[in-house]
Amino acid sequence: MSAFLFAELHPDLILDAIESQGIYPSSGLLALNSYENRVYQFKAEDGLRYVVKFYRPERWSQAQILEEHQFSLSMAEVDVPIVAPIVRDGNTLFEYQGWLFTIFPSVGGRGFEVDNLDQIERVGQYLGRMHQKVGTTLFEHRRSINTEEMLDQPLDFLRDWLPEGLSLPFFTIAEQVADAAKAAYQPKSIIRLHGDCHPSNILWRDGPMLVDLDDARNGPAVQDLWMMLAGDDNERRLQLEVLLEGYEAFCEFDNSELALIEPLRAMRMIHYMGWLARRWQDAAFQRAFPWFNSQRYWEDQILALKEQLSALQQPPLSLTPAY
């Protein structure tokens, strides 16, 4: 099945797949904001709301998806707030006409406030609890964060994408950033991570609720922390201190991992560009990211990469200001 045939995932097939698990929708399907997979919210005859997620073919194996599910269920068992999949007859992953899908309870909430220090501390507490309680058992089938996948492969794929006249300046700076990130990304230890823990993947109810483990993998603990930080150095330092105050109530943090923040940021930047290019055959990406692959887009990326190279050459963020 081609990775770009989501057009074949029509509403009747979606409804039949859901009903194959004994859940009968009583409402229409509301498409949620997901590009990598296809995700829909609906209300069922039992009066409850659910979310069904259809996985992009050829991205993850069944074993890799099941590791994600086991991770989320393990988190729920130790009271880490996570939206875990529904278990039916001992299963969390289902198949219908070649499509793999999972059903979740629909959980509402407000957006996480990135400038709210009380909320940041609470998130730190739960991330520390997650890492301490279920982080040490590594994924067997899911890949660890690595520079080949995050840097080399995206750059190789992008070589045919750059507009004429921008290829040389782009790859000149991109390769410098990649080399600097590879030299700096030397994690001393890895654990099992959420992997994509940014503010949009946190809902706020009476406290934080983590969502979307689709990018869960092994890596350094700081990967689940650095995307919480925003603003200038002083703002990020304050956020980091508060985040770690909550985190270290449950799990010790190795401050030497702060040196991994900028290489991880560089890896995310380059991987994101490659991700958009790889998915460009999918019409949903062309609708959602109409600015991609334009002259202006690549000019902006060249500037962003120059700024990132400068960040990689600076001392890492520390918990005490440098004088």
XYZ file of C-alpha atoms in Angstrom, residues 33-319:
287
model
C -5.118 18.326 13.121
C -2.805 15.501 12.048
C -0.730 15.208 8.882
C 1.437 12.159 9.447
C -1.601 9.994 10.190
C -5.350 10.492 9.853
C -7.214 11.175 13.078
C -10.957 11.665 13.596
C -13.143 12.463 16.585
C -16.681 11.113 16.893
C -19.459 10.459 19.386
C -20.756 6.903 19.767
C -24.108 5.387 20.663
C -22.823 4.723 24.192
C -22.756 8.505 24.716
C -18.964 8.698 24.857
C -16.620 10.551 22.549
C -13.702 8.771 20.921
C -10.764 9.479 18.643
C -9.729 6.994 15.966
C -6.231 7.112 14.510
C -5.302 5.476 11.197
C -1.555 5.008 10.845
C 0.324 6.100 7.751
C 1.252 2.920 5.873
C 4.926 1.957 5.734
C 6.023 4.349 8.513
C 5.994 2.160 11.627
C 5.864 -1.618 11.850
C 3.207 -3.278 13.988
C 5.885 -4.085 16.577
C 6.907 -0.417 16.748
C 3.307 0.765 17.132
C 2.649 -1.796 19.859
C 5.724 -0.570 21.736
C 4.196 2.914 21.700
C 0.938 1.532 23.076
C 2.695 -0.479 25.784
C 4.637 2.621 26.789
C 1.483 4.705 27.171
C -0.275 1.974 29.156
C 2.778 1.689 31.420
C 2.640 5.442 32.010
C -1.037 5.260 32.932
C -0.264 2.476 35.441
C 2.095 4.763 37.375
C -0.269 7.750 37.280
C 1.488 9.729 34.577
C -1.380 11.537 32.795
C -1.429 10.214 29.236
C -4.159 9.583 26.684
C -3.682 5.833 26.301
C -5.404 3.658 23.671
C -8.516 1.686 24.445
C -7.930 -2.017 25.069
C -10.476 -4.386 23.509
C -10.131 -8.132 23.951
C -6.531 -7.572 25.028
C -5.661 -5.610 21.885
C -4.854 -1.938 21.229
C -3.983 -2.146 17.519
C -6.588 -3.222 15.005
C -6.597 -3.897 11.276
C -9.343 -3.395 8.744
C -8.878 -3.936 5.005
C -5.141 -3.417 5.340
C -5.376 -0.283 7.508
C -3.895 -0.264 11.019
C -5.854 1.837 13.491
C -6.263 2.552 17.188
C -9.114 4.042 19.196
C -8.594 6.486 22.074
C -10.982 8.156 24.515
C -11.577 11.764 23.496
C -10.055 14.026 26.139
C -10.710 17.752 26.230
C -8.639 20.452 27.848
C -7.127 23.891 27.523
C -3.848 24.689 25.881
C -0.693 24.489 27.978
C 0.487 28.005 28.872
C 4.181 28.164 28.038
C 4.659 31.341 30.109
C 2.940 29.933 33.210
C 5.695 28.873 35.622
C 3.299 26.906 37.835
C 2.218 24.846 34.842
C 5.838 24.370 33.747
C 6.717 23.004 37.192
C 3.795 20.556 37.087
C 4.869 19.342 33.656
C 8.394 18.880 35.001
C 7.052 16.737 37.839
C 5.234 14.386 35.507
C 8.115 14.171 33.051
C 10.412 13.290 35.940
C 7.947 10.670 37.137
C 7.660 9.248 33.612
C 11.430 9.021 33.137
C 11.966 7.546 36.604
C 9.155 5.000 36.520
C 9.031 3.807 32.889
C 11.943 5.434 31.075
C 14.659 2.947 31.901
C 13.125 0.084 29.905
C 14.289 0.927 26.387
C 12.343 0.406 23.191
C 13.492 -2.677 21.340
C 11.960 -1.992 17.927
C 11.832 1.799 17.791
C 14.949 3.616 16.680
C 16.975 5.772 19.038
C 17.517 9.417 18.105
C 20.481 9.404 15.739
C 22.247 11.817 13.418
C 21.989 9.608 10.335
C 18.203 9.677 10.413
C 17.890 13.266 11.618
C 20.637 14.896 9.535
C 22.229 12.762 6.810
C 19.088 11.229 5.319
C 17.072 14.495 5.155
C 19.951 16.388 3.560
C 20.475 13.630 0.983
C 16.764 13.715 0.126
C 16.715 17.512 -0.162
C 19.452 17.703 -2.794
C 16.874 17.589 -5.598
C 14.513 20.084 -3.958
C 16.344 23.383 -3.804
C 15.505 26.099 -6.371
C 18.290 26.984 -8.778
C 20.663 29.471 -7.215
C 19.924 28.481 -3.616
C 21.334 24.967 -3.546
C 24.944 26.017 -2.963
C 24.285 28.537 -0.137
C 21.770 26.190 1.514
C 23.962 23.097 1.563
C 27.051 25.114 2.482
C 25.439 26.242 5.736
C 23.345 23.073 6.268
C 26.402 20.844 6.115
C 28.255 23.085 8.576
C 25.296 22.861 10.967
C 25.106 19.092 10.512
C 28.830 18.658 11.193
C 28.655 20.828 14.312
C 25.571 18.984 15.574
C 27.189 15.586 15.013
C 30.271 16.663 16.936
C 28.180 17.984 19.838
C 25.559 15.226 20.003
C 27.288 12.712 22.257
C 24.700 11.520 24.801
C 26.165 9.653 27.761
C 22.964 7.727 28.409
C 19.585 7.186 26.800
C 16.132 6.397 28.143
C 12.662 5.787 26.740
C 11.111 9.131 25.773
C 7.893 10.811 24.731
C 10.152 12.124 21.963
C 8.009 15.042 20.747
C 7.166 16.796 24.002
C 6.333 20.325 22.905
C 3.544 22.566 24.271
C 1.022 21.550 21.590
C 1.267 17.954 22.801
C 0.165 18.902 26.316
C -3.451 19.554 27.288
C -4.324 21.247 30.570
C -7.202 19.969 32.679
C -6.676 19.932 36.455
C -3.048 19.429 35.462
C -1.082 18.407 32.384
C -2.249 15.629 30.091
C 0.327 14.280 27.632
C -0.841 13.305 24.158
C 0.637 11.903 20.935
C 3.387 9.346 21.469
C 3.719 8.804 17.730
C 7.386 9.900 17.803
C 8.313 8.054 20.998
C 11.836 6.630 20.906
C 15.030 6.270 22.933
C 17.275 9.255 23.539
C 18.715 11.597 26.176
C 16.340 12.835 28.868
C 16.762 16.465 27.810
C 14.896 15.698 24.563
C 11.653 15.712 26.574
C 12.532 19.036 28.225
C 14.103 21.464 25.793
C 11.027 22.154 23.670
C 9.336 23.587 26.780
C 11.761 26.515 26.694
C 11.092 29.727 24.776
C 12.302 33.319 24.667
C 15.714 34.826 25.311
C 18.450 33.239 27.409
C 17.195 34.704 30.691
C 13.617 33.583 30.046
C 14.726 30.099 29.027
C 17.032 29.840 32.042
C 14.172 30.697 34.412
C 11.845 28.210 32.661
C 14.540 25.543 32.846
C 15.122 26.108 36.558
C 11.402 25.764 37.269
C 11.036 22.754 34.976
C 13.959 20.960 36.633
C 12.696 21.837 40.113
C 9.620 19.786 39.326
C 11.535 17.125 37.398
C 14.090 16.460 40.116
C 11.379 15.832 42.700
C 11.206 12.431 40.998
C 14.276 11.935 38.813
C 17.848 13.201 38.917
C 18.898 15.236 35.889
C 22.432 15.255 34.506
C 23.218 18.919 33.821
C 25.807 17.933 31.213
C 22.852 17.103 28.937
C 22.180 20.827 28.541
C 24.978 20.780 25.957
C 22.724 18.564 23.814
C 19.938 21.147 23.430
C 21.338 23.016 20.431
C 22.426 19.894 18.499
C 18.962 18.428 19.122
C 17.392 21.663 17.881
C 19.559 21.542 14.734
C 18.577 17.917 14.144
C 14.897 18.776 14.505
C 15.183 21.702 12.065
C 16.839 19.687 9.303
C 14.661 16.632 9.862
C 11.547 18.823 9.594
C 12.609 20.159 6.197
C 13.198 16.627 4.957
C 9.901 15.445 6.424
C 7.962 18.061 4.465
C 9.778 17.125 1.256
C 9.184 13.388 1.738
C 5.475 13.919 2.361
C 4.921 16.442 -0.439
C 3.055 13.903 -2.581
C 0.356 13.868 0.097
C -2.249 16.497 -0.880
C -2.873 17.276 2.795
C 0.689 18.590 3.084
C 0.325 20.777 0.004
C -2.829 22.319 1.486
C -1.363 22.778 4.974
C 2.099 24.020 3.994
C 1.613 26.019 0.757
C 4.731 28.069 1.524
C 7.015 25.032 1.433
C 9.567 24.785 -1.395
C 9.162 28.423 -2.378
C 12.125 30.726 -2.929
C 11.226 32.630 0.237
C 10.987 29.437 2.287
C 14.518 28.308 1.440
C 15.923 31.812 1.940
C 14.376 31.818 5.427
C 15.856 28.376 6.149
C 19.326 29.548 5.130
C 19.006 32.432 7.610
C 17.670 30.127 10.349
C 20.528 27.681 9.812
C 23.090 30.501 10.058
C 21.557 31.498 13.391
C 21.595 27.872 14.516
C 25.262 27.477 13.601
C 25.991 30.495 15.781
C 24.012 28.901 18.639
C 26.001 25.682 18.259
C 29.214 27.662 18.609
C 28.112 29.382 21.824
C 28.428 27.941 25.346
C 25.366 25.797 26.168
C 22.483 27.116 28.222
C 23.346 26.900 31.914
C 21.400 27.175 35.122
